Amino acid sequence: MTKIYGNKQLLATLAGMRESGRTAHSLIFYGEKGSGRKLMADHYAAQLMCEAPVNGEPCGVCSACKCVSTMSHPDVIYVPTDGKLEGYTVKIARSVISDSAVKPNNATGRKVYVFRDCRKMSSATQNMLLKLIEEPPDYAYFIFTAESKYEFLPTIISRCVCFGVSPCTEDEAEQSLLGSGYSEDEVRAAVGCFHGNIGMCTSYIVDPELRKRVDLTKSLADSIICKDEYGLNLALFSLGGSRNDIREVLSVTDKLVRDSAVLNRRPDADMIGCYREGAEKLAEMVTAYQAVRLHERIEKAWGAMEANVNPPLVLAALSAEMIEIVR
């Protein structure tokens, strides 16, 4: 089984649930991208299916644990997405409801459905699943992951046990990355950008496109600091029309803005963004109120993107508004 770093209290809670026999039938694991919410979902699935748990933890050696670790257990179903938006559609919900009527055939008598990345799960799909989640068969379990529990309807949230998954410490992240065979230089650069978020640190090392987006974020920050609207427009337009790239860069930029607001009050504060030097310079020139306004403009821009507004128009408006705030 993959070792999980950090989140000791959450792991202890899950183990206690398994040990006491009070396992929750419906769970939501939520946290930022790379924080380990999918890993935690897999861990809980292994706890449920393990044939010989040790103090509530999966043993890691039984056939069930091995199958879960390779995503090949016949009764642990990773629910597929569907459609152009690659979301969980009503059609998929119907297939889950139909399949849940089929009893499992394994030593634990359990069947687990894992819904990963539920950001694109429609209200119609959630409403269709509601009755199944509310009154599941004794053998059926449902695990959802998302960046925020508020991706779900209040009716779904009220029927699930919700657990936040947090990044670990930078020391734990370094230990994990070095244990994966990455060099000290690679690890140092990755942790400097993404701190205790092991998933994002790993992506930074192996994905040159992510490194480009981080460099672009730094260019955005420098343009804001220099009040260079042309440079800011140029950097934003280089993203093209890829909503995933835009979302990634806006998210990282938002963290940098958050860091500047925190540094405004506490110069020795820990950072969550990828560019401490930029955050420090921005903190010298903007007030906490201005940082909040920058955050609001970034959220507004992403909201417009989600509403399918033309990306270049959104980014042009964002550029003008950000420069106006810092002038």
mmCIF file of C-alpha atoms in Angstrom, residues 41-184:
data_model
loop_
_atom_site.group_PDB
_atom_site.id
_atom_site.type_symbol
_atom_site.label_atom_id
_atom_site.label_comp_id
_atom_site.label_asym_id
_atom_site.label_seq_id
_atom_site.Cartn_x
_atom_site.Cartn_y
_atom_site.Cartn_z
ATOM 1 C CA ALA A 41 -10.308 7.483 -1.006
ATOM 2 C CA ASP A 42 -8.238 4.486 -2.131
ATOM 3 C CA HIS A 43 -7.049 3.984 1.441
ATOM 4 C CA TYR A 44 -10.602 3.913 2.784
ATOM 5 C CA ALA A 45 -11.636 1.517 0.016
ATOM 6 C CA ALA A 46 -8.777 -0.773 1.072
ATOM 7 C CA GLN A 47 -9.882 -0.533 4.714
ATOM 8 C CA LEU A 48 -13.374 -1.607 3.735
ATOM 9 C CA MET A 49 -12.239 -4.510 1.574
ATOM 10 C CA CYS A 50 -9.246 -5.773 3.592
ATOM 11 C CA GLU A 51 -9.660 -9.379 4.737
ATOM 12 C CA ALA A 52 -7.370 -9.040 7.773
ATOM 13 C CA PRO A 53 -7.171 -5.397 8.953
ATOM 14 C CA VAL A 54 -4.601 -4.520 11.640
ATOM 15 C CA ASN A 55 -5.988 -2.076 14.193
ATOM 16 C CA GLY A 56 -8.425 -0.854 11.574
ATOM 17 C CA GLU A 57 -5.721 -0.331 8.945
ATOM 18 C CA PRO A 58 -5.531 -2.352 5.724
ATOM 19 C CA CYS A 59 -2.947 -5.127 6.030
ATOM 20 C CA GLY A 60 -1.538 -4.480 2.571
ATOM 21 C CA VAL A 61 -0.746 -8.144 1.929
ATOM 22 C CA CYS A 62 -4.093 -9.904 1.472
ATOM 23 C CA SER A 63 -5.456 -10.453 -2.025
ATOM 24 C CA ALA A 64 -8.104 -7.750 -1.535
ATOM 25 C CA CYS A 65 -5.530 -5.109 -0.552
ATOM 26 C CA LYS A 66 -3.325 -6.022 -3.498
ATOM 27 C CA CYS A 67 -6.253 -5.788 -5.894
ATOM 28 C CA VAL A 68 -7.333 -2.424 -4.502
ATOM 29 C CA SER A 69 -3.773 -1.068 -4.807
ATOM 30 C CA THR A 70 -3.734 -1.998 -8.518
ATOM 31 C CA MET A 71 -7.324 -0.801 -9.066
ATOM 32 C CA SER A 72 -8.323 -4.309 -10.164
ATOM 33 C CA HIS A 73 -10.730 -5.337 -7.386
ATOM 34 C CA PRO A 74 -14.023 -6.358 -9.058
ATOM 35 C CA ASP A 75 -16.094 -4.890 -6.225
ATOM 36 C CA VAL A 76 -14.293 -1.536 -6.030
ATOM 37 C CA ILE A 77 -15.815 0.378 -8.923
ATOM 38 C CA TYR A 78 -14.166 3.590 -10.083
ATOM 39 C CA VAL A 79 -17.187 5.239 -11.626
ATOM 40 C CA PRO A 80 -16.345 6.552 -15.116
ATOM 41 C CA THR A 81 -17.166 10.018 -16.386
ATOM 42 C CA ASP A 82 -19.082 10.644 -19.579
ATOM 43 C CA GLY A 83 -19.845 13.253 -22.221
ATOM 44 C CA LYS A 84 -17.875 16.132 -23.717
ATOM 45 C CA LEU A 85 -17.362 17.728 -20.320
ATOM 46 C CA GLU A 86 -16.139 14.425 -18.841
ATOM 47 C CA GLY A 87 -18.528 14.707 -15.917
ATOM 48 C CA TYR A 88 -20.827 12.391 -14.002
ATOM 49 C CA THR A 89 -24.002 12.388 -16.056
ATOM 50 C CA VAL A 90 -27.524 11.175 -15.315
ATOM 51 C CA LYS A 91 -26.780 8.190 -17.553
ATOM 52 C CA ILE A 92 -23.849 7.240 -15.340
ATOM 53 C CA ALA A 93 -25.982 7.682 -12.203
ATOM 54 C CA ARG A 94 -28.596 5.298 -13.611
ATOM 55 C CA SER A 95 -25.926 2.667 -14.302
ATOM 56 C CA VAL A 96 -24.624 2.947 -10.711
ATOM 57 C CA ILE A 97 -28.137 2.597 -9.297
ATOM 58 C CA SER A 98 -28.717 -0.467 -11.465
ATOM 59 C CA ASP A 99 -25.355 -2.029 -10.587
ATOM 60 C CA SER A 100 -25.843 -1.424 -6.857
ATOM 61 C CA ALA A 101 -28.652 -3.987 -6.889
ATOM 62 C CA VAL A 102 -26.093 -6.700 -7.685
ATOM 63 C CA LYS A 103 -24.634 -8.148 -4.484
ATOM 64 C CA PRO A 104 -20.839 -8.461 -4.182
ATOM 65 C CA ASN A 105 -18.978 -11.746 -4.110
ATOM 66 C CA ASN A 106 -16.003 -11.345 -1.794
ATOM 67 C CA ALA A 107 -14.878 -12.192 1.736
ATOM 68 C CA THR A 108 -16.010 -8.889 3.282
ATOM 69 C CA GLY A 109 -19.393 -8.765 1.563
ATOM 70 C CA ARG A 110 -18.870 -5.122 0.582
ATOM 71 C CA LYS A 111 -19.057 -3.190 -2.651
ATOM 72 C CA VAL A 112 -17.469 0.251 -3.053
ATOM 73 C CA TYR A 113 -18.181 2.973 -5.624
ATOM 74 C CA VAL A 114 -15.548 5.704 -5.972
ATOM 75 C CA PHE A 115 -16.465 9.001 -7.666
ATOM 76 C CA ARG A 116 -13.283 10.971 -8.343
ATOM 77 C CA ASP A 117 -13.174 14.720 -9.015
ATOM 78 C CA CYS A 118 -16.844 15.607 -8.626
ATOM 79 C CA ARG A 119 -16.434 19.229 -9.704
ATOM 80 C CA LYS A 120 -18.444 18.438 -12.817
ATOM 81 C CA MET A 121 -21.208 16.383 -11.176
ATOM 82 C CA SER A 122 -24.469 18.042 -12.165
ATOM 83 C CA SER A 123 -27.344 18.747 -9.791
ATOM 84 C CA ALA A 124 -29.502 16.331 -11.790
ATOM 85 C CA THR A 125 -26.968 13.543 -11.264
ATOM 86 C CA GLN A 126 -26.698 14.280 -7.548
ATOM 87 C CA ASN A 127 -30.472 14.295 -7.146
ATOM 88 C CA MET A 128 -30.698 10.956 -8.928
ATOM 89 C CA LEU A 129 -28.105 9.445 -6.566
ATOM 90 C CA LEU A 130 -29.684 10.975 -3.464
ATOM 91 C CA LYS A 131 -32.069 8.139 -2.587
ATOM 92 C CA LEU A 132 -29.352 5.519 -3.091
ATOM 93 C CA ILE A 133 -26.987 7.433 -0.786
ATOM 94 C CA GLU A 134 -29.773 8.020 1.734
ATOM 95 C CA GLU A 135 -30.874 4.376 1.863
ATOM 96 C CA PRO A 136 -27.988 2.277 0.498
ATOM 97 C CA PRO A 137 -27.947 -1.528 0.501
ATOM 98 C CA ASP A 138 -26.080 -2.828 3.548
ATOM 99 C CA TYR A 139 -23.164 -3.897 1.360
ATOM 100 C CA ALA A 140 -22.809 -0.696 -0.699
ATOM 101 C CA TYR A 141 -20.401 2.157 0.060
ATOM 102 C CA PHE A 142 -19.918 5.443 -1.798
ATOM 103 C CA ILE A 143 -16.774 7.584 -1.768
ATOM 104 C CA PHE A 144 -16.653 11.029 -3.395
ATOM 105 C CA THR A 145 -13.669 13.342 -3.875
ATOM 106 C CA ALA A 146 -13.697 17.037 -4.746
ATOM 107 C CA GLU A 147 -11.776 20.236 -4.122
ATOM 108 C CA SER A 148 -14.576 21.483 -1.863
ATOM 109 C CA LYS A 149 -17.487 19.775 -0.185
ATOM 110 C CA TYR A 150 -19.621 22.640 -1.473
ATOM 111 C CA GLU A 151 -19.331 21.141 -4.945
ATOM 112 C CA PHE A 152 -22.224 19.009 -3.692
ATOM 113 C CA LEU A 153 -25.840 19.860 -2.960
ATOM 114 C CA PRO A 154 -26.709 20.424 0.712
ATOM 115 C CA THR A 155 -28.897 17.295 0.593
ATOM 116 C CA ILE A 156 -25.878 15.193 -0.440
ATOM 117 C CA ILE A 157 -23.569 16.809 2.141
ATOM 118 C CA SER A 158 -26.063 16.125 4.940
ATOM 119 C CA ARG A 159 -26.066 12.409 4.108
ATOM 120 C CA CYS A 160 -22.287 12.004 3.873
ATOM 121 C CA VAL A 161 -19.441 12.095 6.375
ATOM 122 C CA CYS A 162 -17.150 14.866 5.125
ATOM 123 C CA PHE A 163 -13.379 14.894 5.719
ATOM 124 C CA GLY A 164 -10.966 17.619 4.679
ATOM 125 C CA VAL A 165 -7.604 16.390 3.382
ATOM 126 C CA SER A 166 -4.696 18.753 4.034
ATOM 127 C CA PRO A 167 -1.200 19.012 2.565
ATOM 128 C CA CYS A 168 1.514 17.666 4.846
ATOM 129 C CA THR A 169 4.576 19.516 6.180
ATOM 130 C CA GLU A 170 7.429 20.454 3.876
ATOM 131 C CA ASP A 171 9.698 17.990 5.703
ATOM 132 C CA GLU A 172 7.208 15.179 5.088
ATOM 133 C CA ALA A 173 6.915 16.187 1.439
ATOM 134 C CA GLU A 174 10.698 16.102 1.039
ATOM 135 C CA GLN A 175 10.841 12.692 2.702
ATOM 136 C CA SER A 176 8.161 11.337 0.384
ATOM 137 C CA LEU A 177 9.728 12.755 -2.787
ATOM 138 C CA LEU A 178 13.242 11.614 -1.932
ATOM 139 C CA GLY A 179 11.815 8.176 -1.181
ATOM 140 C CA SER A 180 10.338 8.169 -4.693
ATOM 141 C CA GLY A 181 13.815 8.525 -6.171
ATOM 142 C CA TYR A 182 13.866 12.209 -7.118
ATOM 143 C CA SER A 183 17.079 14.188 -6.715
ATOM 144 C CA GLU A 184 17.638 16.699 -3.923
#
